Amino acid sequence: MNPFMTLMWLEFRKYSAWLIGFAVTLVSSVWLFNQMTGAGGDEGRVGAFAIGLSAMIGLIMIFIFFYGAEAGRDYRSGRWSLLLGSPLPGWMQMGSRVLFAFLAITLFSALMLGLMHIMLIKPMGIVIPLGFYLSLWLYGLGGLPLILFGLFGTLFTTAYLPRKTQNIAGFVAVLGSGSLLALLSQLLSKIMFSLPPWIIPMPTVDGVPIDFKDSDVQFGNHLPTEGFVALLLISALLFYATSRMWTEVEA
Amino acid sequence: MNLAVFFNLLFLAWVAYAGYRLWMASPSITTRVSAMVLAAALAWGTLKNLYEALMLTGRF
């Protein structure tokens, strides 16, 4: 029995209700987009796009929150030790969880964005190249840092056992990571754009590319590559920390 | 006393207390290091707020 695949299968069994929820959201979005574009034309499309995008992001956020909470319960109560036979290394436990959440989020957002692209964006005459989506997806590592941060926060919080200390740990984790992010962005802003910029293929409207150069938006069609490098390093660090924490604290 | 300064000092005291509690209750070295990094970042943010409150109002 391959332990990694067993863990993946366990995740799949635990989260099949969530996967059904994602599917229901997709199907009801088709219905909603149809209704809104039928009644409202292009204005309806813009509204439907806003609703679709916020529903997608909101659902992913809620999913990550519950995913982390479940992982926190798992490693403190030792629920699956009987099934797994022997304790598995922390990196394998974390790897399977991160991979499952990553696949679920990527599949859901790809289908949802594809739906919005075909039903809402294309009929309005806006041409968004595939490279635009892929470039932004790669820049944000497909939400990997967010998944890892959710797991880190809950694993860190649930590591403390008396309830009162757990509250303190949760408070420090939420507020402290905010301060840490502020400190990091302050440091990053000093070295921003010293590497070659991250170019994004921009969407076009009626054949004219959208360009923010003359507007108040600071970044035109490029992002600082330092942000990508920072996200990569943060993800690696968080994965290392969560894996170690799992091994050290698992009950 | 300046209200912003007062609350920042109060929060700083709480951060010190939380740091002490988390140091004592940490079940492992990784949680202890993480707790100290997070608490230090929080203390830095609070000190920065405190400094800005003092500079902005010019009074304690």
Tab-separated table of C-alpha atoms in Angstrom:
chain	number	residue	atom	x	y	z
A	1	MET	CA	0.000	0.000	0.000
A	2	ASN	CA	1.494	3.305	-1.087
A	3	PRO	CA	1.166	5.600	1.980
A	4	PHE	CA	1.069	8.812	-0.059
A	5	MET	CA	-1.793	7.541	-2.214
A	6	THR	CA	-3.603	6.314	0.916
A	7	LEU	CA	-3.395	9.816	2.378
A	8	MET	CA	-4.651	11.324	-0.896
A	9	TRP	CA	-7.537	8.853	-0.917
A	10	LEU	CA	-8.368	9.809	2.690
A	11	GLU	CA	-8.441	13.489	1.741
A	12	PHE	CA	-10.694	12.690	-1.191
A	13	ARG	CA	-13.090	10.773	1.070
A	14	LYS	CA	-13.136	13.530	3.685
A	15	TYR	CA	-13.759	16.292	1.172
A	16	SER	CA	-16.166	14.680	-1.290
A	17	ALA	CA	-18.969	16.833	0.168
A	18	TRP	CA	-16.901	19.940	-0.608
A	19	LEU	CA	-16.249	18.697	-4.142
A	20	ILE	CA	-20.006	18.268	-4.633
A	21	GLY	CA	-20.426	21.832	-3.309
A	22	PHE	CA	-17.947	23.094	-5.901
A	23	ALA	CA	-19.818	21.237	-8.643
A	24	VAL	CA	-23.175	22.648	-7.490
A	25	THR	CA	-21.673	26.167	-7.513
A	26	LEU	CA	-20.506	25.645	-11.100
A	27	VAL	CA	-23.883	24.369	-12.292
A	28	SER	CA	-25.835	27.131	-10.545
A	29	SER	CA	-23.401	29.691	-11.977
A	30	VAL	CA	-24.326	28.559	-15.497
A	31	TRP	CA	-27.982	29.116	-14.641
A	32	LEU	CA	-27.296	32.502	-12.987
A	33	PHE	CA	-25.117	33.755	-15.877
A	34	ASN	CA	-27.802	32.715	-18.360
A	35	GLN	CA	-30.516	34.538	-16.428
A	36	MET	CA	-28.473	37.704	-15.944
A	37	THR	CA	-27.204	37.989	-19.512
A	38	GLY	CA	-30.657	37.215	-20.908
A	39	ALA	CA	-32.246	40.032	-18.913
A	40	GLY	CA	-29.469	42.614	-18.728
A	41	GLY	CA	-27.232	42.272	-21.807
A	42	ASP	CA	-23.704	43.631	-21.346
A	43	GLU	CA	-24.543	45.290	-18.010
A	44	GLY	CA	-25.873	41.976	-16.810
A	45	ARG	CA	-22.627	40.352	-17.931
A	46	VAL	CA	-20.532	42.775	-15.888
A	47	GLY	CA	-22.706	42.143	-12.827
A	48	ALA	CA	-22.622	38.385	-13.343
A	49	PHE	CA	-18.826	38.534	-13.676
A	50	ALA	CA	-18.529	40.404	-10.369
A	51	ILE	CA	-20.832	37.915	-8.605
A	52	GLY	CA	-19.041	34.920	-10.140
A	53	LEU	CA	-15.585	36.182	-9.210
A	54	SER	CA	-16.507	37.044	-5.617
A	55	ALA	CA	-18.350	33.728	-5.183
A	56	MET	CA	-15.269	31.892	-6.450
A	57	ILE	CA	-12.797	33.722	-4.208
A	58	GLY	CA	-15.110	33.566	-1.186
A	59	LEU	CA	-15.712	29.843	-1.537
A	60	ILE	CA	-11.977	29.151	-1.905
A	61	MET	CA	-11.255	31.202	1.246
A	62	ILE	CA	-13.877	29.299	3.261
A	63	PHE	CA	-12.547	26.019	1.902
A	64	ILE	CA	-8.972	26.872	2.973
A	65	PHE	CA	-10.183	27.845	6.446
A	66	PHE	CA	-12.052	24.567	7.019
A	67	TYR	CA	-9.242	22.596	5.416
A	68	GLY	CA	-6.732	23.980	7.885
A	69	ALA	CA	-9.077	23.425	10.843
A	70	GLU	CA	-9.556	19.770	9.829
A	71	ALA	CA	-5.797	19.236	9.502
A	72	GLY	CA	-5.347	20.762	12.971
A	73	ARG	CA	-7.865	18.320	14.475
A	74	ASP	CA	-6.303	15.406	12.591
A	75	TYR	CA	-2.797	15.685	13.963
A	76	ARG	CA	-3.837	16.406	17.537
A	77	SER	CA	-6.368	13.613	17.929
A	78	GLY	CA	-4.407	10.981	15.988
A	79	ARG	CA	-7.552	9.913	14.197
A	80	TRP	CA	-6.033	7.898	11.379
A	81	SER	CA	-3.144	6.156	13.151
A	82	LEU	CA	-5.071	2.869	13.268
A	83	LEU	CA	-5.739	2.939	9.553
A	84	LEU	CA	-2.262	4.057	8.534
A	85	GLY	CA	-0.536	1.444	10.708
A	86	SER	CA	2.615	3.413	11.469
A	87	PRO	CA	3.357	7.115	11.883
A	88	LEU	CA	4.125	8.692	8.516
A	89	PRO	CA	6.721	11.454	8.080
A	90	GLY	CA	5.423	14.994	8.464
A	91	TRP	CA	6.376	16.066	4.943
A	92	MET	CA	4.249	13.242	3.515
A	93	GLN	CA	1.233	14.206	5.636
A	94	MET	CA	1.600	17.849	4.630
A	95	GLY	CA	2.490	17.046	1.016
A	96	SER	CA	-0.677	15.038	0.454
A	97	ARG	CA	-2.858	17.696	2.088
A	98	VAL	CA	-1.273	20.563	0.176
A	99	LEU	CA	-1.456	18.655	-3.111
A	100	PHE	CA	-5.114	17.757	-2.625
A	101	ALA	CA	-6.159	21.315	-1.730
A	102	PHE	CA	-4.065	22.679	-4.604
A	103	LEU	CA	-5.691	20.320	-7.126
A	104	ALA	CA	-9.209	21.026	-5.828
A	105	ILE	CA	-8.736	24.813	-5.912
A	106	THR	CA	-7.009	24.803	-9.299
A	107	LEU	CA	-9.685	22.625	-10.904
A	108	PHE	CA	-12.550	24.644	-9.424
A	109	SER	CA	-11.122	28.046	-10.337
A	110	ALA	CA	-10.107	26.897	-13.830
A	111	LEU	CA	-13.639	25.644	-14.533
A	112	MET	CA	-15.246	28.747	-13.023
A	113	LEU	CA	-12.973	31.163	-14.919
A	114	GLY	CA	-13.456	29.158	-18.121
A	115	LEU	CA	-17.204	29.438	-17.653
A	116	MET	CA	-17.007	33.192	-17.097
A	117	HIS	CA	-14.657	33.542	-20.060
A	118	ILE	CA	-16.999	31.756	-22.469
A	119	MET	CA	-20.340	33.044	-21.153
A	120	LEU	CA	-19.501	36.601	-20.085
A	121	ILE	CA	-16.187	37.959	-21.368
A	122	LYS	CA	-16.150	36.709	-24.950
A	123	PRO	CA	-19.625	38.055	-25.902
A	124	MET	CA	-18.558	41.539	-24.741
A	125	GLY	CA	-15.759	41.673	-27.327
A	126	ILE	CA	-12.947	41.419	-24.762
A	127	VAL	CA	-10.213	39.014	-25.815
A	128	ILE	CA	-8.260	37.646	-22.864
A	129	PRO	CA	-5.314	35.477	-23.958
A	130	LEU	CA	-4.714	32.204	-22.122
A	131	GLY	CA	-1.299	33.563	-21.173
A	132	PHE	CA	-2.962	36.252	-19.031
A	133	TYR	CA	-4.623	33.668	-16.792
A	134	LEU	CA	-1.605	31.344	-16.755
A	135	SER	CA	0.824	34.176	-15.993
A	136	LEU	CA	-1.200	35.390	-12.998
A	137	TRP	CA	-1.767	31.804	-11.833
A	138	LEU	CA	1.955	31.094	-11.933
A	139	TYR	CA	2.769	34.401	-10.224
A	140	GLY	CA	0.515	33.477	-7.289
A	141	LEU	CA	1.715	29.839	-7.429
A	142	GLY	CA	-1.924	28.782	-7.859
A	143	GLY	CA	-2.802	29.861	-4.314
A	144	LEU	CA	-0.190	27.561	-2.777
A	145	PRO	CA	1.095	30.178	-0.278
A	146	LEU	CA	-2.475	30.707	0.955
A	147	ILE	CA	-3.068	26.974	1.498
A	148	LEU	CA	0.245	26.646	3.301
A	149	PHE	CA	-0.477	29.695	5.416
A	150	GLY	CA	-3.884	28.271	6.395
A	151	LEU	CA	-2.285	24.980	7.380
A	152	PHE	CA	0.549	26.702	9.245
A	153	GLY	CA	-1.853	28.911	11.201
A	154	THR	CA	-4.067	26.059	12.366
A	155	LEU	CA	-1.230	23.620	13.055
A	156	PHE	CA	0.558	26.279	15.069
A	157	THR	CA	-2.592	27.197	17.005
A	158	THR	CA	-3.751	23.659	17.777
A	159	ALA	CA	-0.247	22.657	18.909
A	160	TYR	CA	-0.948	24.441	22.219
A	161	LEU	CA	-3.182	22.310	24.334
A	162	PRO	CA	-4.937	24.228	27.122
A	163	ARG	CA	-7.739	26.141	25.466
A	164	LYS	CA	-6.625	29.522	26.809
A	165	THR	CA	-3.091	29.182	25.431
A	166	GLN	CA	-4.625	28.092	22.130
A	167	ASN	CA	-6.591	31.355	22.012
A	168	ILE	CA	-3.417	33.347	22.653
A	169	ALA	CA	-1.565	31.371	19.956
A	170	GLY	CA	-4.350	31.954	17.434
A	171	PHE	CA	-4.393	35.667	18.188
A	172	VAL	CA	-0.617	35.955	17.864
A	173	ALA	CA	-0.649	33.887	14.639
A	174	VAL	CA	-3.250	36.090	12.938
A	175	LEU	CA	-1.949	39.477	14.088
A	176	GLY	CA	1.743	38.533	13.996
A	177	SER	CA	1.598	37.299	10.407
A	178	GLY	CA	-0.036	40.588	9.463
A	179	SER	CA	2.882	42.488	11.002
A	180	LEU	CA	5.334	40.088	9.376
A	181	LEU	CA	3.731	40.703	5.985
A	182	ALA	CA	3.896	44.474	6.520
A	183	LEU	CA	7.587	44.215	7.436
A	184	LEU	CA	8.271	42.009	4.415
A	185	SER	CA	6.497	44.328	1.979
A	186	GLN	CA	8.432	47.265	3.403
A	187	LEU	CA	11.697	45.438	2.730
A	188	LEU	CA	10.490	44.299	-0.721
A	189	SER	CA	9.507	47.792	-1.800
A	190	LYS	CA	13.151	48.855	-1.404
A	191	ILE	CA	14.421	46.317	-3.964
A	192	MET	CA	11.341	46.252	-6.226
A	193	PHE	CA	12.008	46.042	-10.000
A	194	SER	CA	15.733	45.392	-9.634
A	195	LEU	CA	15.115	42.059	-11.392
A	196	PRO	CA	13.683	42.007	-14.941
A	197	PRO	CA	9.883	42.591	-14.646
A	198	TRP	CA	7.251	39.845	-14.922
A	199	ILE	CA	5.473	40.576	-18.233
A	200	ILE	CA	1.762	39.689	-18.510
A	201	PRO	CA	0.080	39.241	-21.934
A	202	MET	CA	-2.691	41.851	-21.694
A	203	PRO	CA	-6.347	41.499	-22.782
A	204	THR	CA	-7.556	43.427	-25.844
A	205	VAL	CA	-10.867	45.223	-26.476
A	206	ASP	CA	-11.832	45.413	-30.166
A	207	GLY	CA	-8.230	44.687	-31.086
A	208	VAL	CA	-6.772	47.454	-28.873
A	209	PRO	CA	-4.725	46.190	-25.897
A	210	ILE	CA	-5.793	47.394	-22.468
A	211	ASP	CA	-2.958	49.484	-21.057
A	212	PHE	CA	-2.945	51.178	-17.686
A	213	LYS	CA	0.191	53.216	-18.398
A	214	ASP	CA	-1.614	56.561	-18.499
A	215	SER	CA	-3.991	55.849	-15.617
A	216	ASP	CA	-3.368	55.922	-11.873
A	217	VAL	CA	-2.682	52.186	-11.727
A	218	GLN	CA	1.022	51.846	-11.021
A	219	PHE	CA	1.830	48.572	-12.774
A	220	GLY	CA	1.049	48.438	-16.481
A	221	ASN	CA	1.429	45.027	-18.028
A	222	HIS	CA	4.155	43.925	-15.666
A	223	LEU	CA	4.601	42.885	-12.050
A	224	PRO	CA	7.783	42.888	-9.933
A	225	THR	CA	9.499	39.499	-10.192
A	226	GLU	CA	10.699	39.935	-6.592
A	227	GLY	CA	7.128	39.256	-5.421
A	228	PHE	CA	7.179	35.875	-7.156
A	229	VAL	CA	10.555	34.980	-5.636
A	230	ALA	CA	9.301	36.060	-2.192
A	231	LEU	CA	6.158	33.900	-2.520
A	232	LEU	CA	8.302	30.951	-3.574
A	233	LEU	CA	10.586	31.357	-0.548
A	234	ILE	CA	7.656	31.868	1.850
A	235	SER	CA	5.970	28.704	0.529
A	236	ALA	CA	9.138	26.643	0.956
A	237	LEU	CA	9.649	27.982	4.487
A	238	LEU	CA	6.017	27.369	5.482
A	239	PHE	CA	6.103	23.829	4.075
A	240	TYR	CA	9.274	23.075	6.023
A	241	ALA	CA	7.849	24.568	9.230
A	242	THR	CA	4.475	22.774	8.985
A	243	SER	CA	6.135	19.433	8.195
A	244	ARG	CA	8.437	19.746	11.188
A	245	MET	CA	5.554	20.813	13.392
A	246	TRP	CA	3.501	17.796	12.343
A	247	THR	CA	6.353	15.394	13.130
A	248	GLU	CA	7.106	16.996	16.479
A	249	VAL	CA	3.580	17.529	17.774
A	250	GLU	CA	1.500	14.686	16.256
A	251	ALA	CA	-0.348	12.865	19.040
B	1	MET	CA	-2.271	60.453	28.903
B	2	ASN	CA	-2.427	60.268	25.125
B	3	LEU	CA	-5.003	57.579	24.284
B	4	ALA	CA	-3.124	56.145	21.284
B	5	VAL	CA	0.071	55.870	23.343
B	6	PHE	CA	-1.824	54.285	26.225
B	7	PHE	CA	-3.434	51.569	24.101
B	8	ASN	CA	-0.197	50.815	22.274
B	9	LEU	CA	1.627	50.427	25.592
B	10	LEU	CA	-1.197	48.218	26.858
B	11	PHE	CA	-1.005	46.036	23.749
B	12	LEU	CA	2.780	45.876	23.999
B	13	ALA	CA	2.407	44.555	27.540
B	14	TRP	CA	-0.064	41.950	26.271
B	15	VAL	CA	2.370	40.901	23.520
B	16	ALA	CA	5.079	40.409	26.147
B	17	TYR	CA	2.671	38.321	28.249
B	18	ALA	CA	1.608	36.275	25.200
B	19	GLY	CA	5.225	35.717	24.202
B	20	TYR	CA	6.013	34.455	27.716
B	21	ARG	CA	2.977	32.146	27.767
B	22	LEU	CA	3.745	30.715	24.329
B	23	TRP	CA	7.424	30.221	25.174
B	24	MET	CA	6.495	28.272	28.316
B	25	ALA	CA	3.702	26.207	26.721
B	26	SER	CA	5.399	25.342	23.402
B	27	PRO	CA	5.280	21.577	22.784
B	28	SER	CA	8.174	21.635	20.295
B	29	ILE	CA	11.103	23.666	19.048
B	30	THR	CA	9.412	24.643	15.755
B	31	THR	CA	6.323	25.995	17.506
B	32	ARG	CA	8.575	27.894	19.918
B	33	VAL	CA	10.619	29.479	17.118
B	34	SER	CA	7.446	30.308	15.140
B	35	ALA	CA	5.807	31.836	18.212
B	36	MET	CA	8.862	33.990	18.907
B	37	VAL	CA	9.093	35.177	15.285
B	38	LEU	CA	5.386	36.071	15.225
B	39	ALA	CA	5.477	37.765	18.629
B	40	ALA	CA	8.591	39.739	17.627
B	41	ALA	CA	6.868	40.898	14.431
B	42	LEU	CA	3.837	41.923	16.469
B	43	ALA	CA	6.021	43.812	18.955
B	44	TRP	CA	7.792	45.562	16.070
B	45	GLY	CA	4.437	46.637	14.589
B	46	THR	CA	3.234	47.920	17.961
B	47	LEU	CA	6.456	49.824	18.618
B	48	LYS	CA	6.177	51.407	15.178
B	49	ASN	CA	2.601	52.467	15.957
B	50	LEU	CA	3.729	53.809	19.320
B	51	TYR	CA	6.520	55.822	17.710
B	52	GLU	CA	4.137	57.224	15.093
B	53	ALA	CA	1.567	58.127	17.760
B	54	LEU	CA	4.246	59.965	19.744
B	55	MET	CA	5.615	61.784	16.689
B	56	LEU	CA	2.160	62.706	15.427
B	57	THR	CA	0.835	64.181	18.646
B	58	GLY	CA	4.120	65.301	20.163
B	59	ARG	CA	2.988	64.444	23.669
B	60	PHE	CA	3.054	61.471	25.963
